[in-house]
Short mmCIF file of C-alpha atoms in Angstrom, two decimals:
data_model
loop_
_atom_site.label_atom_id
_atom_site.label_comp_id
_atom_site.label_asym_id
_atom_site.label_seq_id
_atom_site.Cartn_x
_atom_site.Cartn_y
_atom_site.Cartn_z
CA MET A 1 103.95 108.78 98.69
CA LYS A 2 105.77 111.80 100.10
CA ILE A 3 103.01 113.59 102.34
CA VAL A 4 102.30 116.30 104.32
CA PHE A 5 99.84 116.03 107.02
CA MET A 6 97.69 118.87 108.46
CA GLY A 7 95.40 118.32 111.65
CA THR A 8 94.93 119.43 115.23
CA PRO A 9 92.48 117.70 117.73
CA ASP A 10 92.66 114.17 118.87
CA PHE A 11 90.55 112.74 116.27
CA ALA A 12 93.68 113.62 113.66
CA ALA A 13 95.92 111.46 116.07
CA PRO A 14 94.83 108.07 114.44
CA SER A 15 95.29 109.21 111.07
CA LEU A 16 99.10 110.78 112.02
CA ARG A 17 100.14 107.09 113.73
CA SER A 18 98.95 105.06 110.85
CA LEU A 19 100.80 107.12 107.97
CA ALA A 20 104.21 107.19 110.34
CA LYS A 21 104.26 103.70 110.79
CA SER A 22 103.05 102.93 106.83
CA LYS A 23 105.17 102.94 103.95
CA HIS A 24 104.43 106.52 102.98
CA ASP A 25 106.89 109.05 103.76
CA VAL A 26 105.42 111.91 106.30
CA CYS A 27 107.55 115.15 105.46
CA LEU A 28 105.93 117.52 107.21
CA VAL A 29 103.25 117.95 109.69
CA ILE A 30 100.97 121.27 109.74
CA SER A 31 99.24 121.94 113.30
CA GLN A 32 97.49 125.04 114.74
CA PRO A 33 99.72 127.07 117.40
CA ASP A 34 100.05 125.73 120.94
CA ARG A 35 97.38 127.44 123.09
CA ALA A 36 96.84 128.42 126.77
CA GLY A 37 95.45 125.79 128.80
CA ASN A 38 94.24 125.64 132.48
CA ARG A 39 95.41 128.28 134.48
CA GLY A 40 97.48 130.15 131.19
CA LYS A 41 99.70 127.16 130.65
CA MET A 42 100.68 126.38 127.27
CA SER A 43 99.46 123.20 125.87
CA MET A 44 100.42 121.67 122.70
CA PRO A 45 98.23 119.99 120.30
CA ILE A 46 98.34 116.34 120.15
CA ILE A 47 99.68 115.99 116.71
CA LYS A 48 102.47 118.03 117.40
CA GLU A 49 103.31 115.52 120.01
CA ILE A 50 103.32 112.88 117.93
CA ALA A 51 105.55 114.58 115.45
CA ILE A 52 108.03 115.23 117.67
CA ALA A 53 108.15 111.54 118.76
CA GLU A 54 108.07 110.64 115.13
CA ASN A 55 110.95 113.00 114.26
CA ILE A 56 108.58 114.78 111.73
CA PRO A 57 109.58 118.45 110.98
CA VAL A 58 106.32 120.49 112.62
CA MET A 59 105.26 124.04 111.50
CA GLN A 60 102.27 125.80 113.50
CA PRO A 61 101.56 129.00 111.29
CA GLU A 62 99.12 131.50 112.82
CA ARG A 63 97.40 131.49 109.33
CA ILE A 64 97.31 129.69 106.08
CA LYS A 65 95.98 132.38 103.35
CA GLN A 66 98.93 134.50 102.36
CA ASN A 67 101.56 132.70 103.84
CA GLU A 68 104.70 132.70 101.46
CA GLU A 69 106.92 130.94 104.10
CA LEU A 70 104.51 128.22 104.58
CA MET A 71 104.07 127.66 100.43
CA ASP A 72 107.80 127.61 100.11
CA VAL A 73 108.21 125.16 102.42
CA ILE A 74 105.85 123.08 101.24
CA LYS A 75 106.79 123.44 97.69
CA GLY A 76 110.34 122.15 98.73
CA ILE A 77 109.09 119.11 99.68
CA ASN A 78 106.44 118.46 96.43
CA PRO A 79 103.99 116.32 98.14
CA ASP A 80 102.67 113.70 96.23
CA MET A 81 99.60 114.30 98.83
CA ILE A 82 98.44 116.66 101.36
CA ILE A 83 96.42 114.78 104.06
CA VAL A 84 94.24 116.88 106.29
CA ALA A 85 92.03 115.83 109.34
CA ALA A 86 90.11 117.94 111.46
CA TYR A 87 93.14 120.94 110.95
CA GLY A 88 90.67 123.55 111.56
CA LYS A 89 91.60 126.22 108.63
CA ILE A 90 90.08 126.17 104.85
CA LEU A 91 93.22 125.71 102.80
CA PRO A 92 93.67 128.19 99.68
CA LYS A 93 93.45 127.25 96.32
CA GLU A 94 97.22 127.62 95.31
CA LEU A 95 97.45 124.85 98.11
CA LEU A 96 94.53 122.67 97.13
CA ASP A 97 95.89 122.26 93.55
CA LEU A 98 99.59 121.82 94.23
CA PRO A 99 100.05 117.78 95.42
CA ARG A 100 100.25 115.55 92.73
CA PHE A 101 96.72 113.24 93.85
CA GLY A 102 95.72 116.85 95.87
CA CYS A 103 94.24 117.39 99.42
CA VAL A 104 92.52 114.44 100.47
CA ASN A 105 90.55 115.16 103.99
CA VAL A 106 89.08 112.65 106.56
CA HIS A 107 85.80 113.91 107.55
CA ALA A 108 84.09 112.47 110.43
CA SER A 109 80.44 112.26 108.92
CA LEU A 110 78.82 110.35 105.70
CA LEU A 111 78.80 113.21 103.50
CA PRO A 112 76.92 115.18 102.39
CA LYS A 113 75.41 115.30 105.45
CA PHE A 114 77.03 117.51 108.58
CA ARG A 115 79.24 119.31 106.52
CA GLY A 116 81.04 122.01 108.54
CA ALA A 117 82.59 121.78 112.42
CA SER A 118 81.00 119.90 114.18
CA PRO A 119 79.51 116.73 112.33
CA ILE A 120 79.97 114.21 115.39
CA GLN A 121 77.70 116.21 117.92
CA HIS A 122 75.03 116.92 115.55
CA ALA A 123 74.82 113.02 114.55
CA ILE A 124 74.43 112.68 118.24
CA LEU A 125 71.78 115.61 118.43
CA THR A 126 69.55 114.81 115.75
CA GLY A 127 69.13 111.24 116.69
CA GLU A 128 71.08 109.41 113.97
CA THR A 129 71.53 105.97 114.14
CA HIS A 130 74.60 105.40 112.34
CA SER A 131 77.58 107.60 111.87
CA GLY A 132 81.24 107.24 109.80
CA VAL A 133 83.73 108.86 108.07
CA THR A 134 84.52 110.02 104.34
CA ILE A 135 87.28 109.99 102.95
CA MET A 136 87.19 113.16 100.00
CA LYS A 137 89.48 114.96 97.36
CA MET A 138 89.49 118.53 98.92
CA ALA A 139 87.89 121.66 97.17
CA GLU A 140 87.30 125.16 97.58
CA GLY A 141 83.63 124.87 99.28
CA LEU A 142 83.61 123.50 103.01
CA ASP A 143 83.64 119.78 103.04
CA THR A 144 82.04 119.90 98.99
CA GLY A 145 84.38 117.85 97.38
CA ASP A 146 84.27 114.50 95.82
CA MET A 147 83.89 111.37 97.88
CA TYR A 148 86.48 108.84 97.60
CA SER A 149 85.47 106.14 99.93
CA GLN A 150 82.87 106.09 103.33
CA ALA A 151 82.57 103.43 106.04
CA SER A 152 79.86 103.16 108.97
CA LEU A 153 79.22 102.42 112.40
CA GLU A 154 76.22 102.39 114.92
CA ILE A 155 76.11 105.05 117.30
CA ALA A 156 74.21 103.38 119.96
CA GLY A 157 74.61 105.39 123.21
CA TYR A 158 78.09 107.14 122.85
CA ASN A 159 79.17 110.48 123.76
CA TYR A 160 81.05 112.81 121.88
CA PRO A 161 84.24 111.63 123.02
CA GLU A 162 83.42 108.18 122.63
CA LEU A 163 82.19 108.14 119.02
CA SER A 164 84.91 110.60 118.14
CA GLU A 165 87.72 107.58 118.93
CA ARG A 166 85.81 105.24 117.40
CA LEU A 167 85.27 107.36 114.17
CA ALA A 168 88.86 108.64 114.63
CA LYS A 169 90.00 104.65 114.41
CA LEU A 170 87.89 103.99 111.45
CA GLY A 171 88.92 106.70 109.65
CA ALA A 172 92.57 106.24 110.02
CA GLU A 173 92.02 102.45 108.63
CA LEU A 174 90.34 103.98 105.91
CA LEU A 175 92.30 106.28 104.73
CA LEU A 176 95.53 104.41 104.29
CA LYS A 177 93.63 101.93 101.76
CA THR A 178 92.34 104.93 99.86
CA MET A 179 95.31 105.92 99.76
CA ASP A 180 96.82 103.07 98.08
CA ASP A 181 93.70 102.70 95.42
CA ILE A 182 94.41 106.80 94.44
CA GLU A 183 97.86 106.07 94.12
CA SER A 184 97.26 102.95 92.15
CA GLY A 185 94.47 104.29 89.84
CA LYS A 186 91.40 102.24 91.37
CA ALA A 187 90.00 104.77 93.27
CA HIS A 188 86.59 106.60 91.89
CA ALA A 189 85.44 110.02 93.48
CA GLU A 190 81.78 110.21 93.39
CA VAL A 191 80.39 113.66 93.35
CA GLN A 192 78.01 114.55 96.62
CA ASP A 193 74.85 115.32 96.35
CA GLU A 194 73.72 118.63 96.95
CA THR A 195 70.14 118.36 97.68
CA LYS A 196 71.10 116.00 100.53
CA ALA A 197 73.79 118.22 102.17
CA THR A 198 73.31 119.68 105.95
CA HIS A 199 75.33 121.78 107.77
CA THR A 200 77.14 122.21 111.04
CA GLY A 201 78.77 125.48 112.97
CA ILE A 202 81.12 125.54 115.81
CA ILE A 203 79.53 124.70 119.22
CA LYS A 204 78.69 127.54 121.07
CA LYS A 205 79.05 127.77 124.82
CA GLU A 206 75.61 128.97 125.41
CA GLU A 207 73.83 125.72 123.30
CA GLY A 208 74.39 124.07 126.21
CA ARG A 209 71.53 125.11 128.05
CA VAL A 210 68.74 123.15 128.97
CA ASN A 211 65.08 124.13 128.71
CA PHE A 212 62.93 121.61 129.64
CA ALA A 213 60.20 123.18 128.61
CA ASP A 214 61.09 123.59 125.22
CA GLU A 215 62.88 120.18 125.11
CA SER A 216 61.82 116.60 125.38
CA ALA A 217 63.68 114.24 127.53
CA ILE A 218 65.33 112.25 124.87
CA GLU A 219 66.35 115.35 123.08
CA ILE A 220 67.99 116.85 126.42
CA GLU A 221 69.89 113.42 126.52
CA ARG A 222 71.17 113.50 123.57
CA LYS A 223 72.37 116.95 124.20
CA LEU A 224 74.48 115.63 127.10
CA ARG A 225 75.99 112.88 125.35
CA ALA A 226 76.93 115.27 122.56
CA PHE A 227 78.28 118.24 124.79
CA THR A 228 80.62 116.21 126.76
CA PRO A 229 82.66 117.22 127.99
CA TRP A 230 82.88 120.55 126.40
CA PRO A 231 80.45 122.75 126.58
CA GLY A 232 78.38 120.48 128.40
CA VAL A 233 74.60 120.71 129.67
CA TYR A 234 73.21 123.00 132.46
CA PHE A 235 69.92 124.25 133.91
CA GLU A 236 69.31 127.43 135.92
CA LEU A 237 68.03 126.93 139.68
CA GLY A 238 67.31 130.64 140.90
CA ASP A 239 71.00 132.50 139.89
CA LEU A 240 72.72 129.06 139.82
CA LYS A 241 73.64 127.23 136.89
CA ILE A 242 73.55 123.46 137.85
CA LYS A 243 75.51 121.20 135.35
CA ILE A 244 73.67 118.04 134.50
CA LYS A 245 76.26 115.06 134.52
CA ALA A 246 73.75 111.73 134.13
CA VAL A 247 70.73 111.48 133.20
CA GLU A 248 68.01 108.75 132.37
CA VAL A 249 64.78 109.16 130.11
CA HIS A 250 61.64 107.95 131.47
CA ASN A 251 58.74 108.08 128.78
CA ASP A 252 56.86 105.09 131.15
CA ILE A 253 56.68 107.70 133.87
CA LYS A 254 52.99 109.72 133.42
CA PRO A 255 53.45 113.09 135.15
CA VAL A 256 50.69 114.23 138.13
CA GLU A 257 47.70 116.20 136.55
CA VAL A 258 49.03 119.45 137.50
CA GLY A 259 52.48 118.83 136.38
CA ARG A 260 53.92 121.59 134.22
CA PRO A 261 56.86 121.49 131.70
CA ALA A 262 60.02 122.09 133.87
CA GLU A 263 58.44 120.81 137.29
CA VAL A 264 60.27 118.37 139.60
CA ILE A 265 57.44 115.85 140.65
CA ALA A 266 59.73 113.66 142.25
CA ALA A 267 63.15 114.19 144.18
CA ASN A 268 64.63 111.45 146.11
CA ASN A 269 67.82 109.08 146.09
CA ASP A 270 67.00 107.58 142.45
CA GLY A 271 67.16 110.83 141.26
CA ILE A 272 65.34 113.96 140.28
CA ASP A 273 62.47 113.82 137.89
CA VAL A 274 61.40 116.68 135.42
CA ILE A 275 58.71 117.10 133.51
CA CYS A 276 59.80 118.04 129.66
CA ARG A 277 57.98 119.26 126.50
CA LYS A 278 57.48 115.08 126.02
CA GLY A 279 58.84 112.84 128.52
CA ILE A 280 60.14 112.88 132.24
CA LEU A 281 64.35 113.37 132.43
CA ARG A 282 65.62 111.34 135.36
CA ILE A 283 68.45 113.78 136.62
CA LYS A 284 71.08 110.68 138.14
CA GLU A 285 74.46 113.26 138.65
CA LEU A 286 74.51 116.97 138.91
CA GLN A 287 77.43 119.39 139.78
CA ALA A 288 76.35 122.53 141.81
CA PRO A 289 78.66 125.90 141.29
CA GLY A 290 82.26 125.21 142.48
CA LYS A 291 81.65 121.63 143.62
CA LYS A 292 82.44 118.12 142.71
CA SER A 293 79.75 116.53 140.57
CA MET A 294 77.58 114.04 142.90
CA LYS A 295 74.67 111.64 142.62
CA SER A 296 71.44 113.49 142.64
CA GLY A 297 70.59 112.05 146.33
CA ASP A 298 73.86 113.24 147.83
CA TYR A 299 72.57 116.62 146.44
CA LEU A 300 69.46 116.65 147.71
CA ARG A 301 70.80 115.96 151.21
CA GLY A 302 72.34 119.11 151.44
CA ASN A 303 70.53 121.05 149.16
CA LYS A 304 66.80 122.09 149.15
CA LEU A 305 64.90 120.95 145.91
CA GLU A 306 61.04 120.36 146.26
CA VAL A 307 58.92 118.39 144.27
CA GLY A 308 56.81 121.58 142.20
CA THR A 309 59.93 123.67 141.94
CA VAL A 310 60.01 124.85 138.25
CA LEU A 311 63.57 124.82 136.78
CA GLY A 312 64.72 127.36 134.87
CA ARG A 313 64.25 131.39 135.01
#
């Protein structure tokens, strides 16, 4: 089949690499524009790098809607299918209706759960035991299309990059099999159950703030895994924002009678123990502003943090 591929971040990379090595003809790759990275240096998306290495033409439009140049190029290709994997923009109906087999999306959740921009993070945040990928036919709504296939895996103790990498590989494998089924007429698309749908938005930087009094130890541990590497998690100590880098949950430790939520009840080489809304969080590694990440014991040797201190403003 003639394929147009649309994607941007690392999650899309295994799918494009698999397609490039398959029997299908990837005629065009569409990715978001290069963006300024560290120190203002322009950085190209991984998908563009792969396309260049595979000698596949690349387009990086600022917008998809009302883009006649882009539509003319795609119409000229007359693709059998458009594959979308974490592209990051809504596709107009004109584009959805163009390919012979429609537009097919690789989505990083077991739909209808976790539609939207951050399904992997929210699967971790909410304590799901399993996550997965869904191959679906795209519709005008956000991740509302009929589902061709799904595959799942255990989340275990994975953080966001680890889980994303595994789901990306799982999605690439499932995509190729599903494409064959679609082409041969074997595929069956199942309508999503709207009563079970949940939605996720774009993660905001301020969501990384930890409030020990309002959050349980396990919720903070999940937040750290979900928000690694961005936006990260932090607590406030006076006017300082201290980033948390590694933790342990200790529900077996009983706080002293006078303990209150957000209070430090131990600070030593083992870590910094903080009372949470439920349970005790032991901070094993942290990072002060302008400093490198360090073990809590090393931090305590150079900084004063007494038992009884209440963290957060």
